[in-house]
Coordinates of C-alpha atoms in Angstrom, one line a residue:
M1 CA 1.3 -14.1 0.6
A2 CA 4.3 -13.6 -1.4
G3 CA 6.1 -10.4 -1.8
G4 CA 7.3 -8.8 1.5
V5 CA 7.7 -8.7 5.2
F6 CA 4.8 -7.4 7.3
S7 CA 5.4 -5.1 10.2
T8 CA 3.1 -5.0 13.2
T9 CA 3.4 -1.3 13.3
G10 CA 1.4 -1.0 10.1
G11 CA 4.4 -0.6 7.6
S12 CA 5.5 -2.9 4.9
E13 CA 9.0 -3.2 3.3
H14 CA 8.5 -4.7 -0.1
H15 CA 11.1 -6.1 -2.4
Y16 CA 9.4 -4.2 -5.2
N17 CA 11.4 -1.0 -4.5
S18 CA 8.8 1.1 -6.2
K19 CA 9.7 4.6 -7.4
V20 CA 7.6 7.7 -8.0
T21 CA 8.0 8.1 -11.7
A22 CA 6.8 10.8 -14.0
S23 CA 4.5 8.3 -15.7
V24 CA 2.7 7.3 -12.5
V25 CA 2.3 10.9 -11.5
I26 CA 0.7 11.9 -14.8
T27 CA -1.4 8.7 -14.8
C28 CA -2.7 9.4 -11.3
V29 CA -3.4 13.0 -12.1
V30 CA -5.6 12.0 -15.1
A31 CA -7.4 9.3 -13.0
A32 CA -7.9 11.6 -10.0
S33 CA -9.4 14.3 -12.4
G34 CA -12.5 12.1 -12.4
G35 CA -13.2 13.8 -9.1
L36 CA -13.4 17.1 -10.9
I37 CA -16.7 16.3 -12.5
F38 CA -18.2 15.3 -9.1
G39 CA -16.9 18.4 -7.4
Y40 CA -18.1 20.7 -10.2
D41 CA -21.6 19.3 -9.8
I42 CA -21.6 19.6 -6.0
G43 CA -20.5 23.3 -6.3
I44 CA -22.6 24.3 -9.3
S45 CA -26.0 22.9 -8.2
G46 CA -26.1 24.9 -4.9
G47 CA -25.2 28.2 -6.5
V48 CA -27.6 27.8 -9.4
T49 CA -30.5 27.3 -7.0
T50 CA -30.0 30.8 -5.6
M51 CA -30.0 32.5 -9.0
V52 CA -33.2 34.5 -9.4
P53 CA -33.5 33.9 -13.2
F54 CA -33.2 30.1 -12.6
L55 CA -35.8 30.2 -9.8
R56 CA -38.1 32.4 -11.7
K57 CA -38.1 30.0 -14.7
F58 CA -38.3 26.7 -12.8
F59 CA -39.2 27.3 -9.1
P60 CA -41.3 30.5 -8.8
S61 CA -42.8 29.4 -5.6
V62 CA -39.4 29.6 -3.9
L63 CA -39.1 33.3 -4.9
K64 CA -42.6 34.0 -3.7
K65 CA -41.7 32.5 -0.3
A66 CA -38.5 34.4 -0.1
A67 CA -40.3 37.7 -0.7
E68 CA -42.6 37.3 2.3
A69 CA -41.4 39.7 5.0
K70 CA -41.9 37.4 8.0
T71 CA -40.7 34.1 6.5
N72 CA -38.8 31.8 8.8
M73 CA -35.2 32.2 7.6
Y74 CA -34.7 28.4 7.9
C75 CA -37.7 27.6 5.6
I76 CA -37.2 30.0 2.6
F77 CA -35.8 27.3 0.3
D78 CA -37.9 24.4 1.5
S79 CA -39.1 22.9 -1.8
Q80 CA -39.2 19.2 -2.6
V81 CA -39.1 19.9 -6.3
L82 CA -36.0 22.1 -5.8
T83 CA -34.2 19.4 -3.8
A84 CA -35.2 16.8 -6.4
F85 CA -33.1 18.8 -8.9
T86 CA -30.1 18.3 -6.7
S87 CA -30.8 14.8 -5.3
S88 CA -32.0 13.0 -8.5
L89 CA -28.3 12.7 -9.6
Y90 CA -27.6 10.4 -6.7
I91 CA -30.3 7.8 -7.5
A92 CA -28.8 7.5 -11.0
G93 CA -25.3 7.4 -9.5
L94 CA -26.3 4.6 -7.1
A95 CA -27.6 2.4 -10.0
A96 CA -24.5 3.2 -12.1
S97 CA -22.0 2.4 -9.4
L98 CA -23.5 -1.1 -8.9
F99 CA -23.7 -1.7 -12.6
A100 CA -20.1 -0.5 -13.0
A101 CA -18.9 -2.9 -10.3
R102 CA -20.1 -5.9 -12.4
L103 CA -18.8 -4.4 -15.7
T104 CA -15.4 -3.3 -14.6
S105 CA -13.9 -6.8 -14.4
S106 CA -14.6 -7.3 -18.1
V107 CA -13.9 -3.8 -19.6
G108 CA -11.3 -2.4 -17.1
R109 CA -11.1 0.6 -14.8
R110 CA -10.0 3.1 -17.4
N111 CA -12.9 2.3 -19.8
I112 CA -15.4 2.7 -17.0
M113 CA -14.0 6.1 -16.3
L114 CA -14.3 6.9 -20.0
I115 CA -18.0 5.8 -20.1
G116 CA -18.6 8.0 -17.0
G117 CA -17.0 11.1 -18.7
C118 CA -19.2 10.7 -21.8
A119 CA -22.4 10.4 -19.8
F120 CA -21.5 13.4 -17.7
L121 CA -20.7 15.4 -20.8
A122 CA -24.2 14.6 -22.3
G123 CA -25.9 15.5 -19.0
G124 CA -24.2 18.9 -18.8
A125 CA -25.2 19.7 -22.3
I126 CA -28.9 18.9 -21.6
N127 CA -28.9 20.9 -18.4
G128 CA -27.5 23.9 -20.1
A129 CA -30.2 23.8 -22.8
A130 CA -33.1 22.9 -20.4
V131 CA -36.4 24.6 -21.0
N132 CA -38.4 22.7 -18.4
I133 CA -38.0 20.7 -15.2
A134 CA -38.2 17.4 -17.1
M135 CA -35.0 18.3 -19.1
L136 CA -33.3 19.4 -15.9
I137 CA -34.0 16.0 -14.2
L138 CA -33.0 14.1 -17.3
G139 CA -29.7 16.0 -17.4
R140 CA -29.2 15.3 -13.7
I141 CA -29.8 11.6 -14.3
L142 CA -27.1 11.5 -17.0
L143 CA -24.7 13.4 -14.7
G144 CA -25.5 10.8 -12.1
L145 CA -24.6 8.0 -14.4
G146 CA -21.3 9.7 -15.2
V147 CA -20.4 10.3 -11.6
G148 CA -21.5 6.8 -10.6
F149 CA -19.2 5.2 -13.1
T150 CA -16.2 7.5 -12.4
N151 CA -16.5 7.3 -8.6
Q152 CA -16.5 3.5 -8.8
A153 CA -13.4 3.2 -10.9
A154 CA -11.1 6.1 -10.2
P155 CA -10.3 5.5 -6.5
V156 CA -9.6 1.8 -7.1
Y157 CA -7.4 2.7 -10.1
L158 CA -5.4 5.1 -8.0
S159 CA -4.9 2.6 -5.2
E160 CA -3.8 -0.1 -7.6
I161 CA -1.3 1.9 -9.6
A162 CA 0.2 4.0 -6.8
P163 CA 3.4 2.8 -5.0
P164 CA 2.3 1.2 -1.7
K165 CA 4.4 3.6 0.4
W166 CA 2.6 6.6 -1.0
R167 CA -0.8 5.1 -1.8
G168 CA -2.6 7.4 0.6
A169 CA -1.1 10.6 -0.9
F170 CA -1.9 9.6 -4.5
N171 CA -5.4 8.5 -3.6
T172 CA -6.2 11.8 -1.9
G173 CA -5.7 13.3 -5.3
F174 CA -9.3 12.2 -6.1
Q175 CA -10.7 14.3 -3.2
F176 CA -8.4 17.1 -4.2
F177 CA -9.9 17.3 -7.6
I178 CA -13.4 17.2 -6.1
G179 CA -12.3 20.2 -4.1
I180 CA -11.0 22.0 -7.2
G181 CA -14.3 21.3 -8.9
V182 CA -16.3 22.8 -6.0
V183 CA -14.1 26.0 -6.0
V184 CA -14.3 26.4 -9.8
A185 CA -18.0 25.9 -9.7
N186 CA -18.5 28.5 -6.9
C187 CA -16.3 31.0 -8.7
L188 CA -18.3 30.5 -11.9
N189 CA -21.6 30.8 -10.1
F190 CA -20.5 34.2 -8.7
A191 CA -19.4 35.4 -12.1
M192 CA -22.6 34.3 -13.8
S193 CA -25.1 35.4 -11.1
K194 CA -25.6 38.8 -12.7
L195 CA -26.5 37.4 -16.1
S196 CA -30.1 36.5 -16.9
Y197 CA -28.8 33.4 -18.7
G198 CA -25.9 32.8 -16.3
W199 CA -27.4 29.6 -14.9
R200 CA -27.3 28.1 -18.4
L201 CA -23.6 28.7 -18.6
S202 CA -23.0 27.4 -15.1
L203 CA -24.8 24.1 -15.8
G204 CA -23.7 23.8 -19.4
L205 CA -20.0 24.3 -18.7
A206 CA -20.0 20.9 -16.9
V207 CA -19.0 19.6 -20.4
V208 CA -15.5 21.2 -20.0
P209 CA -14.2 19.0 -17.1
A210 CA -16.0 16.0 -18.5
L211 CA -14.3 16.5 -21.9
A212 CA -10.9 17.1 -20.2
M213 CA -11.2 13.9 -18.1
T214 CA -12.4 11.8 -21.1
L215 CA -9.6 13.0 -23.4
G216 CA -7.0 12.4 -20.7
G217 CA -8.3 8.9 -20.1
L218 CA -7.7 8.0 -23.7
L219 CA -4.0 8.7 -23.2
I220 CA -3.4 6.4 -20.2
S221 CA -3.2 2.6 -19.8
D222 CA -5.4 0.6 -17.5
S223 CA -4.1 -0.4 -14.0
P224 CA -1.8 -3.4 -13.9
S225 CA -4.2 -5.3 -11.6
S226 CA -7.1 -4.8 -14.1
L227 CA -5.0 -5.9 -17.0
V228 CA -3.8 -9.0 -15.2
E229 CA -7.4 -9.7 -14.2
R230 CA -8.4 -9.7 -17.9
G231 CA -5.4 -11.8 -19.0
K232 CA -3.4 -9.0 -20.7
L233 CA -0.1 -9.9 -19.1
A234 CA 2.2 -8.2 -21.7
Q235 CA 0.3 -4.9 -21.3
A236 CA 0.3 -5.3 -17.5
K237 CA 4.1 -5.7 -17.5
K238 CA 4.5 -2.7 -19.7
A239 CA 2.2 -0.6 -17.5
L240 CA 4.0 -1.7 -14.3
G241 CA 7.4 -0.8 -15.9
Q242 CA 6.2 2.7 -16.7
A243 CA 4.6 3.2 -13.3
R244 CA 7.5 1.8 -11.2
G245 CA 10.6 2.6 -13.2
E246 CA 13.5 0.5 -14.2
G247 CA 14.9 -2.0 -11.7
A248 CA 11.9 -1.7 -9.4
G249 CA 11.0 -5.4 -9.0
V250 CA 8.4 -5.4 -11.8
E251 CA 8.7 -9.1 -12.3
G252 CA 8.1 -9.8 -8.6
E253 CA 5.1 -7.5 -8.4
L254 CA 3.6 -8.9 -11.7
A255 CA 4.0 -12.5 -10.3
D256 CA 2.1 -11.5 -7.2
L257 CA -0.6 -9.9 -9.2
V258 CA -0.9 -13.1 -11.4
K259 CA -1.1 -15.3 -8.2
A260 CA -3.9 -13.1 -6.8
S261 CA -5.8 -13.2 -10.1
E262 CA -5.4 -17.0 -10.4
A263 CA -6.6 -17.4 -6.8
A264 CA -9.7 -15.2 -7.6
K265 CA -10.5 -17.2 -10.7
A266 CA -10.1 -20.5 -8.9
A267 CA -12.7 -19.6 -6.4
K268 CA -15.3 -19.6 -9.3
R269 CA -17.8 -17.7 -7.2
E270 CA -19.9 -14.7 -8.0
P271 CA -18.2 -11.7 -6.4
F272 CA -21.5 -10.4 -5.1
V273 CA -21.9 -13.7 -3.3
T274 CA -18.2 -14.0 -2.1
I275 CA -18.2 -10.6 -0.5
F276 CA -20.9 -11.7 2.0
E277 CA -18.8 -14.6 3.3
R278 CA -17.9 -14.5 7.0
R279 CA -14.1 -13.9 6.3
Y280 CA -15.0 -10.7 4.4
R281 CA -17.3 -9.3 7.1
P282 CA -14.7 -6.7 8.2
H283 CA -14.2 -5.5 4.6
L284 CA -17.9 -5.3 3.9
T285 CA -18.5 -3.4 7.1
M286 CA -16.0 -0.7 6.2
A287 CA -17.3 -0.5 2.6
V288 CA -20.8 0.2 4.0
F289 CA -20.2 2.3 7.1
I290 CA -17.4 4.5 6.0
P291 CA -19.3 6.1 3.1
F292 CA -22.5 6.1 5.2
F293 CA -20.7 8.0 8.0
Q294 CA -18.9 10.3 5.6
Q295 CA -22.3 11.7 4.5
L296 CA -23.5 11.9 8.1
T297 CA -20.8 14.4 8.9
G298 CA -23.1 16.7 6.9
I299 CA -20.5 17.9 4.5
N300 CA -22.2 17.3 1.2
V301 CA -25.5 18.8 2.0
I302 CA -23.6 21.8 3.3
A303 CA -21.6 22.0 0.1
F304 CA -24.7 21.6 -2.0
Y305 CA -26.6 24.3 -0.2
A306 CA -23.7 26.5 1.0
P307 CA -25.0 29.6 -0.8
V308 CA -28.6 28.8 0.3
L309 CA -27.4 28.3 3.9
F310 CA -25.4 31.5 4.0
Q311 CA -28.3 33.5 2.6
S312 CA -30.5 32.0 5.2
V313 CA -28.2 33.2 8.0
G314 CA -27.9 36.8 6.9
F315 CA -25.6 37.1 4.0
G316 CA -26.7 38.9 0.8
S317 CA -26.9 36.9 -2.5
D318 CA -23.4 38.0 -3.6
S319 CA -21.9 37.6 -0.1
A320 CA -23.4 34.1 0.1
L321 CA -21.7 33.1 -3.1
I322 CA -18.3 34.6 -1.9
A323 CA -18.7 32.8 1.4
A324 CA -19.2 29.5 -0.5
I325 CA -16.0 30.2 -2.5
I326 CA -14.1 30.8 0.8
L327 CA -15.5 27.5 2.2
G328 CA -14.3 25.6 -0.9
L329 CA -10.8 27.1 -0.8
V330 CA -10.4 26.2 2.8
N331 CA -11.5 22.6 2.1
L332 CA -9.1 22.5 -0.9
G333 CA -6.1 23.6 1.2
S334 CA -6.9 21.1 3.9
I335 CA -6.9 18.2 1.4
L336 CA -3.3 19.2 0.6
V337 CA -2.5 18.8 4.3
S338 CA -4.0 15.3 4.2
T339 CA -1.9 14.4 1.2
A340 CA 1.3 15.5 3.0
V341 CA 0.7 13.6 6.2
V342 CA -1.6 10.6 5.5
D343 CA 1.2 8.2 4.8
R344 CA 3.2 9.5 7.8
Y345 CA 0.7 9.6 10.6
G346 CA -1.8 7.1 9.2
R347 CA -5.6 7.0 8.5
R348 CA -6.8 6.5 12.0
F349 CA -5.1 9.6 13.4
L350 CA -6.5 11.9 10.7
F351 CA -10.0 10.4 11.1
I352 CA -10.0 11.0 14.9
I353 CA -8.5 14.5 14.8
G354 CA -10.8 15.6 11.9
G355 CA -13.8 14.2 13.7
A356 CA -13.1 16.1 16.9
Q357 CA -12.6 19.4 14.9
M358 CA -15.9 18.9 13.0
F359 CA -17.8 18.1 16.2
I360 CA -16.7 21.3 18.0
C361 CA -17.5 23.4 15.0
Q362 CA -21.0 22.0 14.5
I363 CA -21.8 22.6 18.1
G364 CA -20.5 26.2 17.8
V365 CA -22.7 26.9 14.7
A366 CA -25.8 25.5 16.5
V367 CA -25.2 27.7 19.6
L368 CA -24.6 30.9 17.5
L369 CA -27.7 30.3 15.4
A370 CA -29.8 29.6 18.6
M371 CA -28.5 32.8 20.2
T372 CA -28.8 35.1 17.2
G373 CA -31.5 33.8 15.0
G374 CA -34.1 33.1 17.6
A375 CA -35.7 29.7 18.3
N376 CA -38.0 30.1 15.4
G377 CA -35.5 31.7 13.0
T378 CA -37.4 34.9 12.7
K379 CA -34.7 37.3 13.9
H380 CA -32.2 38.8 11.4
I381 CA -28.7 37.7 12.2
Q382 CA -26.2 40.5 12.5
K383 CA -23.4 40.6 10.1
G384 CA -20.7 40.1 12.7
Y385 CA -22.3 36.9 13.9
A386 CA -22.8 35.7 10.3
V387 CA -19.0 36.1 9.8
V388 CA -18.3 34.0 12.9
I389 CA -20.6 31.3 11.5
L390 CA -18.6 31.4 8.3
V391 CA -15.3 31.0 10.3
L392 CA -16.7 28.0 12.1
M393 CA -18.0 26.5 8.9
C394 CA -14.5 27.0 7.4
L395 CA -12.9 25.2 10.3
Y396 CA -15.4 22.4 9.9
A397 CA -14.6 22.1 6.2
A398 CA -10.9 22.0 7.0
G399 CA -11.5 19.2 9.5
F400 CA -13.4 17.2 6.8
G401 CA -10.8 18.0 4.1
W402 CA -7.9 16.3 5.9
S403 CA -9.9 13.4 7.3
W404 CA -13.3 12.0 6.2
G405 CA -13.1 13.7 2.8
P406 CA -10.1 11.9 1.2
L407 CA -10.0 8.9 3.6
S408 CA -13.5 7.8 2.8
W409 CA -12.4 7.2 -0.8
L410 CA -9.0 5.8 0.1
V411 CA -9.8 3.1 2.7
P412 CA -12.6 1.2 0.9
S413 CA -10.5 1.2 -2.3
E414 CA -7.4 -0.4 -0.6
I415 CA -8.7 -3.0 1.8
F416 CA -10.3 -5.6 -0.6
P417 CA -8.5 -8.5 -2.3
M418 CA -8.4 -8.4 -6.1
K419 CA -11.3 -10.9 -6.6
I420 CA -13.9 -8.6 -4.9
R421 CA -12.2 -5.2 -5.1
A422 CA -14.5 -3.8 -7.9
T423 CA -17.5 -5.2 -6.1
G424 CA -16.5 -3.7 -2.8
Q425 CA -15.9 -0.3 -4.3
G426 CA -19.2 -0.5 -6.1
I427 CA -21.0 -1.2 -2.9
S428 CA -19.1 1.6 -1.2
V429 CA -20.0 4.2 -3.9
A430 CA -23.6 3.0 -3.9
V431 CA -24.0 3.5 -0.2
N432 CA -22.4 6.9 -0.6
F433 CA -24.9 7.9 -3.2
A434 CA -27.9 6.4 -1.4
T435 CA -27.1 8.2 1.8
T436 CA -26.4 11.5 -0.1
F437 CA -29.8 11.2 -1.9
V438 CA -31.7 10.8 1.3
L439 CA -29.8 13.6 3.1
S440 CA -29.9 16.1 0.1
Q441 CA -33.6 15.4 -0.5
T442 CA -34.5 16.0 3.2
F443 CA -31.9 18.7 4.2
L444 CA -33.9 21.8 3.4
T445 CA -37.0 20.3 5.1
M446 CA -34.9 19.3 8.1
L447 CA -33.4 22.8 8.2
C448 CA -36.9 24.3 8.2
H449 CA -38.1 22.0 11.1
F450 CA -35.0 21.4 13.1
R451 CA -33.7 25.0 12.6
Y452 CA -30.4 25.3 14.4
G453 CA -30.8 21.8 15.7
I454 CA -29.8 20.4 12.3
F455 CA -26.2 21.1 13.3
L456 CA -26.6 19.3 16.6
F457 CA -28.0 16.4 14.6
Y458 CA -24.8 16.1 12.6
A459 CA -22.6 16.7 15.6
G460 CA -24.2 13.7 17.3
W461 CA -23.4 11.6 14.3
I462 CA -19.8 12.8 14.2
A463 CA -19.4 11.7 17.8
A464 CA -20.7 8.3 16.9
I465 CA -18.6 7.8 13.8
S466 CA -15.4 8.9 15.7
A467 CA -16.1 6.1 18.2
F468 CA -16.5 3.7 15.3
V469 CA -13.0 4.6 14.0
V470 CA -11.4 4.3 17.5
L471 CA -12.9 0.8 18.1
L472 CA -13.1 -0.9 14.7
L473 CA -10.9 0.7 12.0
P474 CA -7.4 -0.9 11.8
E475 CA -4.4 1.1 10.5
T476 CA -3.6 0.4 6.8
K477 CA -0.8 2.8 6.0
G478 CA 2.1 1.4 4.1
V479 CA 0.6 -2.1 3.8
H480 CA 0.6 -3.6 0.3
M481 CA -2.9 -4.3 -1.0
D482 CA -2.1 -8.0 -1.4
E483 CA -1.1 -8.3 2.3
M484 CA -4.1 -6.4 3.7
G485 CA -5.5 -9.6 5.2
K486 CA -2.9 -9.5 8.0
V487 CA -4.3 -6.2 9.2
W488 CA -7.6 -7.9 10.1
K489 CA -5.9 -10.9 11.7
Q490 CA -4.1 -8.6 14.2
H491 CA -7.3 -6.5 15.1
W492 CA -8.8 -7.3 18.5
Y493 CA -12.3 -7.7 17.1
W494 CA -12.1 -8.6 13.3
R495 CA -9.6 -11.4 13.8
R496 CA -12.4 -13.7 14.9
F497 CA -13.9 -13.5 11.4
V498 CA -10.8 -13.9 9.2
E499 CA -8.9 -16.6 11.1

C-alpha cells in the first residue's frame, strides 16, 4: 500500500508527519467520553442492588434471604430477577452493536455516537422514575441500546482520527472514561445509600453523562475515514487538516484514504460476507476472541457486583461501597499507566504482564476465601482477611486496567481494513455484550454454587487467554491502519491465510 515504509520490528515511519494538535486532543476526549456512560452503568447497577430501599421495593426476597442468620455468605444475592436487572442491558447492547455496524457506513461514526447518547439519556430517565420491575427492565434496554451504539462507534473513531504513532494512547482514553464512570457511580452510590430515594438519584443521574457526551458530539466532525467512505472529500480534508496540523502530509493521507475507500467499493460485496473470507480469518478471530476473553478475566462481573461481593466476604454495607470505590480508583490509575506505555512497549507485552498479575491475584483470593470462609461459606470472615482480599482485588483490577481493559477495545478497532472496519467492530462489541450477558446473568448463581472456586474458574481462563496472546496475537504498535495487512503476513501462523 501507499504511504510509508514498514519496519519488521512493528514500527512505521510515515511521510504523513502527523502532529498532536489541540483539535485532535479535544476531538478524542469527546469521543472517548462515550465510555463514560458505559462505566457509569457498570458502577451504578452493582451499588444500587445493595441499597435496602431499592431491594425492599423491587426484590424483597433478597432482603429476606440476607436476614436469615445461617445463610451461606456466597448465596445471599442469588436471584435471577435481580441479575436480569443488570444483564438485560447487554442483550439490547448486542442487538444495537450489530445494527450500528450496518448503519455506520451510511450515517457516520459521530452520528452513531449521538444516537447512542440519546438512547442512554432516555433509559436513565425511565430508570430513575421506575415504579415496577417492567419499567426498570425497559430503562435497562434503552441504556443497552445507547451503550451498544456508542461502544461500536467510539473506539473505531478514536483509532481512525488519532496519529498512528500515538494511536494506542489515544484509544485507551475510551477505557479511561469507562473507569471514570465507574468511580463516579460508586462515589454517588455511597453518597445516596443513606437516602430512601437515593437509588432513584443514582439511576436517574445517568442522564448527566449521556447529555454531556451528546452535546460534545454535536461540536466535533466525523472521522476523516468515515467522511471519505461517504464521499465527503472536502469535509474529510478539513477534518484531517484540523487533526494533523499544517504541513503534516494531509494530501498524502487523504489520497491513501480515498484509495482504500475506492478499493472497498470496487469489491461490491456485503461486508458481513466479506469478513468471513479466508484472508480475513485472522482479523475475525481477534474480533471474536479478544472481547470474549476480556470478559472471561471476570472483571465486569466483579465490577458489577463489587459491593455485593465485598458484603458477602465480610464488609458492612458502607465499607463494601467504599471498597468498590477504592477498586475503581486503582483501575483508573492503572489505565493511565497503559496510556503512557502502550505505544512504547506494545500491546503483547501489556497483555502478557497483565494476565500474569490477574492470574496470581485470582488464585490468592480463592485460597483466602477457602481458608477463612469455610468450604460452605458459613464462617464469618475476619476483618483483617477481608482487607487482604480487597488488596488482592485491587492488584487484580490494576492488572486488568493496563492490559485487557483498554487493549480489548484498541486491538479490534485498529486491525481491520476500511471496507470491513465497522462490521468487525460491530462483531467485536456484540461478542463482548453476549459474553457479558451470560456471565452477569449467571455470576451470582455461580458464586453460590462454586463458592471460592469461582475465582479459580476465572484464573483458569486467564491462563488460557495469556497463552492465546503469546501464540497468536501479532504486535501492532506504530503500524498505520492501512498497512496492517503486513503484520499478518509476517506472523508464523496467520501468514498462511493472508498470502
